[in-house]
Short mmCIF file of C-alpha atoms in Angstrom, two decimals:
data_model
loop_
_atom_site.label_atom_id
_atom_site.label_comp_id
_atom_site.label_asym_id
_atom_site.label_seq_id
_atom_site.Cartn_x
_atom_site.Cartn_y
_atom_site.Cartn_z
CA UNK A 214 8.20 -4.49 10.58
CA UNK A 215 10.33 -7.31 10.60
CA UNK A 216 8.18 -10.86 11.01
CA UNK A 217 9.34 -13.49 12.80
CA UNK A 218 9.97 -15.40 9.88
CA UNK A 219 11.99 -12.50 8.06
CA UNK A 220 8.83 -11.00 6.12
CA UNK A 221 9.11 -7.21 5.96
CA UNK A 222 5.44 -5.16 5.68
CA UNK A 223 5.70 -1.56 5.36
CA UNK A 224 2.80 -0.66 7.49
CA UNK A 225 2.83 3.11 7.34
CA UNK A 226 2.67 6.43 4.94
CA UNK A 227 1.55 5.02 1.53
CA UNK A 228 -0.55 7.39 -0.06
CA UNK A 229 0.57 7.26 -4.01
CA UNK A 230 1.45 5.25 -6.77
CA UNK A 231 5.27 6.66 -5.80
CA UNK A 232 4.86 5.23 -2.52
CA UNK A 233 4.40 1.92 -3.35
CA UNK A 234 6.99 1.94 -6.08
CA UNK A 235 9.45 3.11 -3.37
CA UNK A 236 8.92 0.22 -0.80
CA UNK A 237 8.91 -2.14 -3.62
CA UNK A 238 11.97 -1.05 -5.42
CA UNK A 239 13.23 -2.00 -1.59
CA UNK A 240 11.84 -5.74 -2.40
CA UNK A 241 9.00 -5.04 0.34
CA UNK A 242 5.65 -6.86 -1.20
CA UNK A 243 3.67 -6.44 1.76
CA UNK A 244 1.88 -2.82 2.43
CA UNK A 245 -0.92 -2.22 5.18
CA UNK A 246 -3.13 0.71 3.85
CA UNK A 247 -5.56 1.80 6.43
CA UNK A 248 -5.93 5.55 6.66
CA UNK A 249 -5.79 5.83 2.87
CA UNK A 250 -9.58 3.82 2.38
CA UNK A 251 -10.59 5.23 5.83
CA UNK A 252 -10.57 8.72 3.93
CA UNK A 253 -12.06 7.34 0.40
CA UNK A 254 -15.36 7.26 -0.73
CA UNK A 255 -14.71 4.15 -2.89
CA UNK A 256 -12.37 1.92 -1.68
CA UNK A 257 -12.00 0.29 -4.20
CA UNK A 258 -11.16 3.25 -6.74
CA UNK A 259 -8.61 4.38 -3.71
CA UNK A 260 -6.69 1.03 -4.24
CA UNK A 261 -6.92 1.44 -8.04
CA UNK A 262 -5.66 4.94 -7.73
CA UNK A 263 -2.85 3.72 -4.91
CA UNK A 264 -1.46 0.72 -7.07
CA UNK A 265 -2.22 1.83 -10.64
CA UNK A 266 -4.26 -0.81 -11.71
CA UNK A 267 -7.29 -2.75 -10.25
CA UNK A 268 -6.09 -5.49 -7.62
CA UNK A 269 -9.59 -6.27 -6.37
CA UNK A 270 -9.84 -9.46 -7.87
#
């Protein structure tokens, strides 16, 4: 999605560690993860899992 202030968010499909790499190797910082903790148990263990480390600090 392109912001109006030229920020790009990837917004959909990130489900792995590969995912991530792949829209950030394309300079894209900015993810929106929704159905991925929807489906977890632990959230927070999902985003561990999803970004290879723990970001919940």
């Amino acid at each position: 999605m392109q912001g109006m202030d030229g920020l790009v968010v990837e917004e959909s499909r990130l489900f792995t560690l590969a995912d991530i790499g792949y829209v950030q190797e394309a300079d894209v910082k900015p993810v929106l993860v929704g159905e991925l903790l929807v489906k977890q148990k632990d959230p927070t263990k999902g985003i561990t899992e999803l970004f290879g480390k723990d970001i919940s600090c």
